[in-house]
Amino acid sequence: MARTKVFDEEVVLEKAMYLFWQKGYNATSAQDLVDNLGISRSSMYDTYGDKHSLFVKALKKYRTDRIDPVLKAVDTTPYIENYVNDFFEFIRKEQFGEPNSIGCFLVNSAVELAPVDPEIAEIANAIMIDTEEALYKAIKKGQQIGIYTKKFSARALAKFVFNALNGLRVTVKFDTNHNTFNDIINVSLSALKV
């Protein structure tokens, strides 16, 4: 007779996501997972597979819960300028709004694992392509309504903004000066203006 699971798989996956997000993949041991998830080692392996499989599921959950809703909003938002600005504001809140900021799970994971893990590299690359595409759509709309410059193509500007966002996420790992942060945001956004 099969045993009934006495835990919510999504809740446990959320806990795993936060643990990996906080510690990183390599610094999170199987024992850390057992201790923090509140399930037995056998339940963890039976439900999620090995540590790597659990990490992949956690990263995909992060995309589904945190990234996809933002990217899809580009198709319905009436306020394109706010949409683009909010990418930067999200990073600002993420960094300075919480006392123990842990950065972006995607960027942390990509920096740690993408060079050595093709599966993580593929997931991170797909998210990055989709993020750049959302920025492209927003900037293209902004150019059409006259709020963004046409000096450069929407694609080139999207690549620039995307690079600034990623650079900002890495910079805040070692420079938490508000002025540095504000300078990067202000210059990045002013480059879009007519």
mmCIF file with all atom_site columns, C-alpha atoms in Angstrom:
data_model
loop_
_atom_site.group_PDB
_atom_site.id
_atom_site.type_symbol
_atom_site.label_atom_id
_atom_site.label_alt_id
_atom_site.label_comp_id
_atom_site.label_asym_id
_atom_site.label_entity_id
_atom_site.label_seq_id
_atom_site.pdbx_PDB_ins_code
_atom_site.Cartn_x
_atom_site.Cartn_y
_atom_site.Cartn_z
_atom_site.occupancy
_atom_site.B_iso_or_equiv
_atom_site.pdbx_formal_charge
_atom_site.auth_seq_id
_atom_site.auth_comp_id
_atom_site.auth_asym_id
_atom_site.auth_atom_id
_atom_site.pdbx_PDB_model_num
ATOM 1   C CA . MET A 1 1   ? 0.000  0.000  0.000   1.00 0.00 ? 1   MET A CA 1
ATOM 2   C CA . ALA A 1 2   ? 1.405  3.374  -1.021  1.00 0.00 ? 2   ALA A CA 1
ATOM 3   C CA . ARG A 1 3   ? 2.025  5.876  1.732   1.00 0.00 ? 3   ARG A CA 1
ATOM 4   C CA . THR A 1 4   ? 0.124  9.144  1.611   1.00 0.00 ? 4   THR A CA 1
ATOM 5   C CA . LYS A 1 5   ? 2.231  12.284 1.545   1.00 0.00 ? 5   LYS A CA 1
ATOM 6   C CA . VAL A 1 6   ? 1.689  14.424 4.592   1.00 0.00 ? 6   VAL A CA 1
ATOM 7   C CA . PHE A 1 7   ? 3.222  17.577 3.178   1.00 0.00 ? 7   PHE A CA 1
ATOM 8   C CA . ASP A 1 8   ? 2.313  20.121 0.538   1.00 0.00 ? 8   ASP A CA 1
ATOM 9   C CA . GLU A 1 9   ? 4.755  19.669 -2.350  1.00 0.00 ? 9   GLU A CA 1
ATOM 10  C CA . GLU A 1 10  ? 4.467  23.319 -3.439  1.00 0.00 ? 10  GLU A CA 1
ATOM 11  C CA . VAL A 1 11  ? 5.122  24.632 0.069   1.00 0.00 ? 11  VAL A CA 1
ATOM 12  C CA . VAL A 1 12  ? 8.196  22.428 0.415   1.00 0.00 ? 12  VAL A CA 1
ATOM 13  C CA . LEU A 1 13  ? 9.402  23.459 -3.051  1.00 0.00 ? 13  LEU A CA 1
ATOM 14  C CA . GLU A 1 14  ? 9.014  27.101 -2.024  1.00 0.00 ? 14  GLU A CA 1
ATOM 15  C CA . LYS A 1 15  ? 11.142 26.431 1.069   1.00 0.00 ? 15  LYS A CA 1
ATOM 16  C CA . ALA A 1 16  ? 13.778 24.751 -1.101  1.00 0.00 ? 16  ALA A CA 1
ATOM 17  C CA . MET A 1 17  ? 13.764 27.704 -3.470  1.00 0.00 ? 17  MET A CA 1
ATOM 18  C CA . TYR A 1 18  ? 14.441 30.143 -0.620  1.00 0.00 ? 18  TYR A CA 1
ATOM 19  C CA . LEU A 1 19  ? 17.158 27.944 0.845   1.00 0.00 ? 19  LEU A CA 1
ATOM 20  C CA . PHE A 1 20  ? 18.969 27.631 -2.506  1.00 0.00 ? 20  PHE A CA 1
ATOM 21  C CA . TRP A 1 21  ? 18.406 31.340 -3.084  1.00 0.00 ? 21  TRP A CA 1
ATOM 22  C CA . GLN A 1 22  ? 19.955 32.203 0.256   1.00 0.00 ? 22  GLN A CA 1
ATOM 23  C CA . LYS A 1 23  ? 22.893 29.775 0.279   1.00 0.00 ? 23  LYS A CA 1
ATOM 24  C CA . GLY A 1 24  ? 23.482 28.919 -3.363  1.00 0.00 ? 24  GLY A CA 1
ATOM 25  C CA . TYR A 1 25  ? 23.535 25.459 -4.870  1.00 0.00 ? 25  TYR A CA 1
ATOM 26  C CA . ASN A 1 26  ? 27.001 24.330 -3.839  1.00 0.00 ? 26  ASN A CA 1
ATOM 27  C CA . ALA A 1 27  ? 26.750 25.571 -0.244  1.00 0.00 ? 27  ALA A CA 1
ATOM 28  C CA . THR A 1 28  ? 23.412 23.806 0.323   1.00 0.00 ? 28  THR A CA 1
ATOM 29  C CA . SER A 1 29  ? 23.915 20.241 1.509   1.00 0.00 ? 29  SER A CA 1
ATOM 30  C CA . ALA A 1 30  ? 21.383 17.436 1.407   1.00 0.00 ? 30  ALA A CA 1
ATOM 31  C CA . GLN A 1 31  ? 21.260 17.682 5.198   1.00 0.00 ? 31  GLN A CA 1
ATOM 32  C CA . ASP A 1 32  ? 20.482 21.427 4.957   1.00 0.00 ? 32  ASP A CA 1
ATOM 33  C CA . LEU A 1 33  ? 17.555 20.533 2.725   1.00 0.00 ? 33  LEU A CA 1
ATOM 34  C CA . VAL A 1 34  ? 16.249 17.858 5.094   1.00 0.00 ? 34  VAL A CA 1
ATOM 35  C CA . ASP A 1 35  ? 16.624 20.169 8.095   1.00 0.00 ? 35  ASP A CA 1
ATOM 36  C CA . ASN A 1 36  ? 14.957 23.150 6.419   1.00 0.00 ? 36  ASN A CA 1
ATOM 37  C CA . LEU A 1 37  ? 12.251 21.451 4.390   1.00 0.00 ? 37  LEU A CA 1
ATOM 38  C CA . GLY A 1 38  ? 10.833 19.485 7.282   1.00 0.00 ? 38  GLY A CA 1
ATOM 39  C CA . ILE A 1 39  ? 10.609 16.220 5.348   1.00 0.00 ? 39  ILE A CA 1
ATOM 40  C CA . SER A 1 40  ? 12.669 13.058 5.470   1.00 0.00 ? 40  SER A CA 1
ATOM 41  C CA . ARG A 1 41  ? 15.520 12.459 3.073   1.00 0.00 ? 41  ARG A CA 1
ATOM 42  C CA . SER A 1 42  ? 13.587 9.590  1.449   1.00 0.00 ? 42  SER A CA 1
ATOM 43  C CA . SER A 1 43  ? 10.495 11.786 0.961   1.00 0.00 ? 43  SER A CA 1
ATOM 44  C CA . MET A 1 44  ? 12.665 14.475 -0.591  1.00 0.00 ? 44  MET A CA 1
ATOM 45  C CA . TYR A 1 45  ? 14.262 12.054 -3.054  1.00 0.00 ? 45  TYR A CA 1
ATOM 46  C CA . ASP A 1 46  ? 10.982 10.260 -3.806  1.00 0.00 ? 46  ASP A CA 1
ATOM 47  C CA . THR A 1 47  ? 9.164  13.520 -4.513  1.00 0.00 ? 47  THR A CA 1
ATOM 48  C CA . TYR A 1 48  ? 11.775 15.800 -6.085  1.00 0.00 ? 48  TYR A CA 1
ATOM 49  C CA . GLY A 1 49  ? 14.644 13.557 -7.130  1.00 0.00 ? 49  GLY A CA 1
ATOM 50  C CA . ASP A 1 50  ? 18.230 14.357 -6.246  1.00 0.00 ? 50  ASP A CA 1
ATOM 51  C CA . LYS A 1 51  ? 19.545 17.749 -5.113  1.00 0.00 ? 51  LYS A CA 1
ATOM 52  C CA . HIS A 1 52  ? 20.130 18.914 -8.677  1.00 0.00 ? 52  HIS A CA 1
ATOM 53  C CA . SER A 1 53  ? 16.606 17.958 -9.753  1.00 0.00 ? 53  SER A CA 1
ATOM 54  C CA . LEU A 1 54  ? 15.187 19.815 -6.764  1.00 0.00 ? 54  LEU A CA 1
ATOM 55  C CA . PHE A 1 55  ? 17.286 22.862 -7.632  1.00 0.00 ? 55  PHE A CA 1
ATOM 56  C CA . VAL A 1 56  ? 16.037 22.820 -11.240 1.00 0.00 ? 56  VAL A CA 1
ATOM 57  C CA . LYS A 1 57  ? 12.433 22.599 -10.003 1.00 0.00 ? 57  LYS A CA 1
ATOM 58  C CA . ALA A 1 58  ? 13.076 25.499 -7.602  1.00 0.00 ? 58  ALA A CA 1
ATOM 59  C CA . LEU A 1 59  ? 14.558 27.648 -10.372 1.00 0.00 ? 59  LEU A CA 1
ATOM 60  C CA . LYS A 1 60  ? 11.598 26.870 -12.640 1.00 0.00 ? 60  LYS A CA 1
ATOM 61  C CA . LYS A 1 61  ? 9.223  27.767 -9.799  1.00 0.00 ? 61  LYS A CA 1
ATOM 62  C CA . TYR A 1 62  ? 11.047 31.083 -9.398  1.00 0.00 ? 62  TYR A CA 1
ATOM 63  C CA . ARG A 1 63  ? 10.484 31.757 -13.075 1.00 0.00 ? 63  ARG A CA 1
ATOM 64  C CA . THR A 1 64  ? 6.813  30.808 -12.967 1.00 0.00 ? 64  THR A CA 1
ATOM 65  C CA . ASP A 1 65  ? 6.012  32.718 -9.777  1.00 0.00 ? 65  ASP A CA 1
ATOM 66  C CA . ARG A 1 66  ? 8.304  35.743 -9.991  1.00 0.00 ? 66  ARG A CA 1
ATOM 67  C CA . ILE A 1 67  ? 9.437  36.383 -13.547 1.00 0.00 ? 67  ILE A CA 1
ATOM 68  C CA . ASP A 1 68  ? 6.690  35.270 -15.936 1.00 0.00 ? 68  ASP A CA 1
ATOM 69  C CA . PRO A 1 69  ? 3.953  37.535 -14.502 1.00 0.00 ? 69  PRO A CA 1
ATOM 70  C CA . VAL A 1 70  ? 6.218  40.563 -14.973 1.00 0.00 ? 70  VAL A CA 1
ATOM 71  C CA . LEU A 1 71  ? 7.164  39.602 -18.522 1.00 0.00 ? 71  LEU A CA 1
ATOM 72  C CA . LYS A 1 72  ? 3.563  38.911 -19.553 1.00 0.00 ? 72  LYS A CA 1
ATOM 73  C CA . ALA A 1 73  ? 2.418  42.291 -18.215 1.00 0.00 ? 73  ALA A CA 1
ATOM 74  C CA . VAL A 1 74  ? 4.126  44.061 -21.129 1.00 0.00 ? 74  VAL A CA 1
ATOM 75  C CA . ASP A 1 75  ? 1.249  43.003 -23.372 1.00 0.00 ? 75  ASP A CA 1
ATOM 76  C CA . THR A 1 76  ? -1.431 44.615 -21.211 1.00 0.00 ? 76  THR A CA 1
ATOM 77  C CA . THR A 1 77  ? 0.164  47.558 -19.434 1.00 0.00 ? 77  THR A CA 1
ATOM 78  C CA . PRO A 1 78  ? -1.050 50.985 -20.532 1.00 0.00 ? 78  PRO A CA 1
ATOM 79  C CA . TYR A 1 79  ? 1.959  52.666 -18.868 1.00 0.00 ? 79  TYR A CA 1
ATOM 80  C CA . ILE A 1 80  ? 5.038  51.638 -20.820 1.00 0.00 ? 80  ILE A CA 1
ATOM 81  C CA . GLU A 1 81  ? 7.405  54.062 -19.107 1.00 0.00 ? 81  GLU A CA 1
ATOM 82  C CA . ASN A 1 82  ? 6.351  52.779 -15.684 1.00 0.00 ? 82  ASN A CA 1
ATOM 83  C CA . TYR A 1 83  ? 6.754  49.196 -16.904 1.00 0.00 ? 83  TYR A CA 1
ATOM 84  C CA . VAL A 1 84  ? 10.412 49.763 -17.827 1.00 0.00 ? 84  VAL A CA 1
ATOM 85  C CA . ASN A 1 85  ? 11.116 51.884 -14.737 1.00 0.00 ? 85  ASN A CA 1
ATOM 86  C CA . ASP A 1 86  ? 9.632  49.154 -12.541 1.00 0.00 ? 86  ASP A CA 1
ATOM 87  C CA . PHE A 1 87  ? 12.372 46.716 -13.578 1.00 0.00 ? 87  PHE A CA 1
ATOM 88  C CA . PHE A 1 88  ? 14.875 49.025 -11.887 1.00 0.00 ? 88  PHE A CA 1
ATOM 89  C CA . GLU A 1 89  ? 12.580 49.762 -8.957  1.00 0.00 ? 89  GLU A CA 1
ATOM 90  C CA . PHE A 1 90  ? 12.132 46.061 -8.332  1.00 0.00 ? 90  PHE A CA 1
ATOM 91  C CA . ILE A 1 91  ? 15.904 45.674 -8.002  1.00 0.00 ? 91  ILE A CA 1
ATOM 92  C CA . ARG A 1 92  ? 16.034 48.725 -5.731  1.00 0.00 ? 92  ARG A CA 1
ATOM 93  C CA . LYS A 1 93  ? 13.365 47.254 -3.431  1.00 0.00 ? 93  LYS A CA 1
ATOM 94  C CA . GLU A 1 94  ? 15.022 43.864 -3.556  1.00 0.00 ? 94  GLU A CA 1
ATOM 95  C CA . GLN A 1 95  ? 18.353 45.347 -2.499  1.00 0.00 ? 95  GLN A CA 1
ATOM 96  C CA . PHE A 1 96  ? 17.409 48.127 -0.106  1.00 0.00 ? 96  PHE A CA 1
ATOM 97  C CA . GLY A 1 97  ? 13.896 47.207 0.971   1.00 0.00 ? 97  GLY A CA 1
ATOM 98  C CA . GLU A 1 98  ? 14.938 44.190 3.001   1.00 0.00 ? 98  GLU A CA 1
ATOM 99  C CA . PRO A 1 99  ? 17.626 44.118 5.697   1.00 0.00 ? 99  PRO A CA 1
ATOM 100 C CA . ASN A 1 100 ? 19.152 40.825 4.514   1.00 0.00 ? 100 ASN A CA 1
ATOM 101 C CA . SER A 1 101 ? 18.961 41.094 0.753   1.00 0.00 ? 101 SER A CA 1
ATOM 102 C CA . ILE A 1 102 ? 19.925 37.934 -1.086  1.00 0.00 ? 102 ILE A CA 1
ATOM 103 C CA . GLY A 1 103 ? 19.745 39.344 -4.599  1.00 0.00 ? 103 GLY A CA 1
ATOM 104 C CA . CYS A 1 104 ? 18.111 37.676 -7.576  1.00 0.00 ? 104 CYS A CA 1
ATOM 105 C CA . PHE A 1 105 ? 17.860 33.895 -7.502  1.00 0.00 ? 105 PHE A CA 1
ATOM 106 C CA . LEU A 1 106 ? 18.256 33.690 -11.274 1.00 0.00 ? 106 LEU A CA 1
ATOM 107 C CA . VAL A 1 107 ? 21.367 35.879 -11.416 1.00 0.00 ? 107 VAL A CA 1
ATOM 108 C CA . ASN A 1 108 ? 22.874 34.162 -8.371  1.00 0.00 ? 108 ASN A CA 1
ATOM 109 C CA . SER A 1 109 ? 22.261 30.761 -9.964  1.00 0.00 ? 109 SER A CA 1
ATOM 110 C CA . ALA A 1 110 ? 23.513 31.781 -13.395 1.00 0.00 ? 110 ALA A CA 1
ATOM 111 C CA . VAL A 1 111 ? 26.725 33.224 -11.996 1.00 0.00 ? 111 VAL A CA 1
ATOM 112 C CA . GLU A 1 112 ? 27.344 30.167 -9.815  1.00 0.00 ? 112 GLU A CA 1
ATOM 113 C CA . LEU A 1 113 ? 26.320 27.365 -12.158 1.00 0.00 ? 113 LEU A CA 1
ATOM 114 C CA . ALA A 1 114 ? 25.767 28.346 -15.788 1.00 0.00 ? 114 ALA A CA 1
ATOM 115 C CA . PRO A 1 115 ? 29.462 28.041 -16.728 1.00 0.00 ? 115 PRO A CA 1
ATOM 116 C CA . VAL A 1 116 ? 29.549 24.405 -15.523 1.00 0.00 ? 116 VAL A CA 1
ATOM 117 C CA . ASP A 1 117 ? 25.948 23.183 -15.734 1.00 0.00 ? 117 ASP A CA 1
ATOM 118 C CA . PRO A 1 118 ? 24.344 23.094 -19.201 1.00 0.00 ? 118 PRO A CA 1
ATOM 119 C CA . GLU A 1 119 ? 20.826 22.565 -17.835 1.00 0.00 ? 119 GLU A CA 1
ATOM 120 C CA . ILE A 1 120 ? 21.016 25.629 -15.575 1.00 0.00 ? 120 ILE A CA 1
ATOM 121 C CA . ALA A 1 121 ? 22.623 27.599 -18.406 1.00 0.00 ? 121 ALA A CA 1
ATOM 122 C CA . GLU A 1 122 ? 19.706 26.683 -20.673 1.00 0.00 ? 122 GLU A CA 1
ATOM 123 C CA . ILE A 1 123 ? 17.096 27.747 -18.093 1.00 0.00 ? 123 ILE A CA 1
ATOM 124 C CA . ALA A 1 124 ? 18.915 31.002 -17.328 1.00 0.00 ? 124 ALA A CA 1
ATOM 125 C CA . ASN A 1 125 ? 19.421 31.758 -21.012 1.00 0.00 ? 125 ASN A CA 1
ATOM 126 C CA . ALA A 1 126 ? 15.722 31.211 -21.778 1.00 0.00 ? 126 ALA A CA 1
ATOM 127 C CA . ILE A 1 127 ? 14.718 33.589 -18.982 1.00 0.00 ? 127 ILE A CA 1
ATOM 128 C CA . MET A 1 128 ? 17.206 36.178 -20.165 1.00 0.00 ? 128 MET A CA 1
ATOM 129 C CA . ILE A 1 129 ? 16.004 35.953 -23.768 1.00 0.00 ? 129 ILE A CA 1
ATOM 130 C CA . ASP A 1 130 ? 12.394 36.343 -22.639 1.00 0.00 ? 130 ASP A CA 1
ATOM 131 C CA . THR A 1 131 ? 13.266 39.279 -20.378 1.00 0.00 ? 131 THR A CA 1
ATOM 132 C CA . GLU A 1 132 ? 15.071 41.060 -23.183 1.00 0.00 ? 132 GLU A CA 1
ATOM 133 C CA . GLU A 1 133 ? 12.087 40.378 -25.451 1.00 0.00 ? 133 GLU A CA 1
ATOM 134 C CA . ALA A 1 134 ? 9.688  41.963 -22.937 1.00 0.00 ? 134 ALA A CA 1
ATOM 135 C CA . LEU A 1 135 ? 11.957 45.004 -22.714 1.00 0.00 ? 135 LEU A CA 1
ATOM 136 C CA . TYR A 1 136 ? 12.100 45.149 -26.512 1.00 0.00 ? 136 TYR A CA 1
ATOM 137 C CA . LYS A 1 137 ? 8.303  45.146 -26.762 1.00 0.00 ? 137 LYS A CA 1
ATOM 138 C CA . ALA A 1 138 ? 8.030  47.874 -24.135 1.00 0.00 ? 138 ALA A CA 1
ATOM 139 C CA . ILE A 1 139 ? 10.699 50.065 -25.713 1.00 0.00 ? 139 ILE A CA 1
ATOM 140 C CA . LYS A 1 140 ? 9.213  49.560 -29.190 1.00 0.00 ? 140 LYS A CA 1
ATOM 141 C CA . LYS A 1 141 ? 5.823  50.712 -27.869 1.00 0.00 ? 141 LYS A CA 1
ATOM 142 C CA . GLY A 1 142 ? 7.546  53.636 -26.155 1.00 0.00 ? 142 GLY A CA 1
ATOM 143 C CA . GLN A 1 143 ? 9.171  54.635 -29.431 1.00 0.00 ? 143 GLN A CA 1
ATOM 144 C CA . GLN A 1 144 ? 5.830  54.413 -31.222 1.00 0.00 ? 144 GLN A CA 1
ATOM 145 C CA . ILE A 1 145 ? 4.162  56.769 -28.750 1.00 0.00 ? 145 ILE A CA 1
ATOM 146 C CA . GLY A 1 146 ? 7.128  59.132 -28.688 1.00 0.00 ? 146 GLY A CA 1
ATOM 147 C CA . ILE A 1 147 ? 8.486  58.708 -25.164 1.00 0.00 ? 147 ILE A CA 1
ATOM 148 C CA . TYR A 1 148 ? 11.648 56.812 -26.128 1.00 0.00 ? 148 TYR A CA 1
ATOM 149 C CA . THR A 1 149 ? 14.384 57.796 -28.517 1.00 0.00 ? 149 THR A CA 1
ATOM 150 C CA . LYS A 1 150 ? 14.591 56.346 -32.013 1.00 0.00 ? 150 LYS A CA 1
ATOM 151 C CA . LYS A 1 151 ? 18.298 57.147 -32.209 1.00 0.00 ? 151 LYS A CA 1
ATOM 152 C CA . PHE A 1 152 ? 18.880 53.432 -31.644 1.00 0.00 ? 152 PHE A CA 1
ATOM 153 C CA . SER A 1 153 ? 16.701 50.474 -32.530 1.00 0.00 ? 153 SER A CA 1
ATOM 154 C CA . ALA A 1 154 ? 14.338 49.133 -29.895 1.00 0.00 ? 154 ALA A CA 1
ATOM 155 C CA . ARG A 1 155 ? 16.356 45.911 -29.915 1.00 0.00 ? 155 ARG A CA 1
ATOM 156 C CA . ALA A 1 156 ? 19.642 47.736 -29.234 1.00 0.00 ? 156 ALA A CA 1
ATOM 157 C CA . LEU A 1 157 ? 18.051 49.735 -26.408 1.00 0.00 ? 157 LEU A CA 1
ATOM 158 C CA . ALA A 1 158 ? 16.528 46.583 -24.940 1.00 0.00 ? 158 ALA A CA 1
ATOM 159 C CA . LYS A 1 159 ? 19.954 44.926 -24.916 1.00 0.00 ? 159 LYS A CA 1
ATOM 160 C CA . PHE A 1 160 ? 21.423 48.020 -23.253 1.00 0.00 ? 160 PHE A CA 1
ATOM 161 C CA . VAL A 1 161 ? 18.744 48.167 -20.537 1.00 0.00 ? 161 VAL A CA 1
ATOM 162 C CA . PHE A 1 162 ? 18.927 44.423 -19.971 1.00 0.00 ? 162 PHE A CA 1
ATOM 163 C CA . ASN A 1 163 ? 22.698 44.647 -19.565 1.00 0.00 ? 163 ASN A CA 1
ATOM 164 C CA . ALA A 1 164 ? 22.292 47.557 -17.133 1.00 0.00 ? 164 ALA A CA 1
ATOM 165 C CA . LEU A 1 165 ? 19.794 45.531 -15.067 1.00 0.00 ? 165 LEU A CA 1
ATOM 166 C CA . ASN A 1 166 ? 22.094 42.517 -14.884 1.00 0.00 ? 166 ASN A CA 1
ATOM 167 C CA . GLY A 1 167 ? 25.109 44.686 -14.159 1.00 0.00 ? 167 GLY A CA 1
ATOM 168 C CA . LEU A 1 168 ? 23.193 46.380 -11.374 1.00 0.00 ? 168 LEU A CA 1
ATOM 169 C CA . ARG A 1 169 ? 22.290 43.023 -9.833  1.00 0.00 ? 169 ARG A CA 1
ATOM 170 C CA . VAL A 1 170 ? 25.971 42.064 -9.782  1.00 0.00 ? 170 VAL A CA 1
ATOM 171 C CA . THR A 1 171 ? 27.188 45.492 -8.620  1.00 0.00 ? 171 THR A CA 1
ATOM 172 C CA . VAL A 1 172 ? 24.949 45.473 -5.562  1.00 0.00 ? 172 VAL A CA 1
ATOM 173 C CA . LYS A 1 173 ? 26.680 42.297 -4.412  1.00 0.00 ? 173 LYS A CA 1
ATOM 174 C CA . PHE A 1 174 ? 29.756 44.348 -3.510  1.00 0.00 ? 174 PHE A CA 1
ATOM 175 C CA . ASP A 1 175 ? 28.705 48.021 -3.646  1.00 0.00 ? 175 ASP A CA 1
ATOM 176 C CA . THR A 1 176 ? 25.600 48.878 -1.637  1.00 0.00 ? 176 THR A CA 1
ATOM 177 C CA . ASN A 1 177 ? 26.027 52.633 -1.953  1.00 0.00 ? 177 ASN A CA 1
ATOM 178 C CA . HIS A 1 178 ? 22.682 54.232 -2.783  1.00 0.00 ? 178 HIS A CA 1
ATOM 179 C CA . ASN A 1 179 ? 24.370 56.884 -4.927  1.00 0.00 ? 179 ASN A CA 1
ATOM 180 C CA . THR A 1 180 ? 26.052 54.298 -7.151  1.00 0.00 ? 180 THR A CA 1
ATOM 181 C CA . PHE A 1 181 ? 22.741 52.524 -7.517  1.00 0.00 ? 181 PHE A CA 1
ATOM 182 C CA . ASN A 1 182 ? 20.859 55.738 -8.337  1.00 0.00 ? 182 ASN A CA 1
ATOM 183 C CA . ASP A 1 183 ? 23.497 56.849 -10.848 1.00 0.00 ? 183 ASP A CA 1
ATOM 184 C CA . ILE A 1 184 ? 23.257 53.577 -12.771 1.00 0.00 ? 184 ILE A CA 1
ATOM 185 C CA . ILE A 1 185 ? 19.462 53.728 -12.825 1.00 0.00 ? 185 ILE A CA 1
ATOM 186 C CA . ASN A 1 186 ? 19.276 57.401 -13.806 1.00 0.00 ? 186 ASN A CA 1
ATOM 187 C CA . VAL A 1 187 ? 21.807 57.117 -16.619 1.00 0.00 ? 187 VAL A CA 1
ATOM 188 C CA . SER A 1 188 ? 20.206 53.917 -17.913 1.00 0.00 ? 188 SER A CA 1
ATOM 189 C CA . LEU A 1 189 ? 16.718 55.408 -18.012 1.00 0.00 ? 189 LEU A CA 1
ATOM 190 C CA . SER A 1 190 ? 17.892 58.726 -19.453 1.00 0.00 ? 190 SER A CA 1
ATOM 191 C CA . ALA A 1 191 ? 19.456 56.848 -22.386 1.00 0.00 ? 191 ALA A CA 1
ATOM 192 C CA . LEU A 1 192 ? 15.933 55.853 -23.429 1.00 0.00 ? 192 LEU A CA 1
ATOM 193 C CA . LYS A 1 193 ? 14.504 59.368 -23.438 1.00 0.00 ? 193 LYS A CA 1
ATOM 194 C CA . VAL A 1 194 ? 13.762 61.394 -26.539 1.00 0.00 ? 194 VAL A CA 1
#
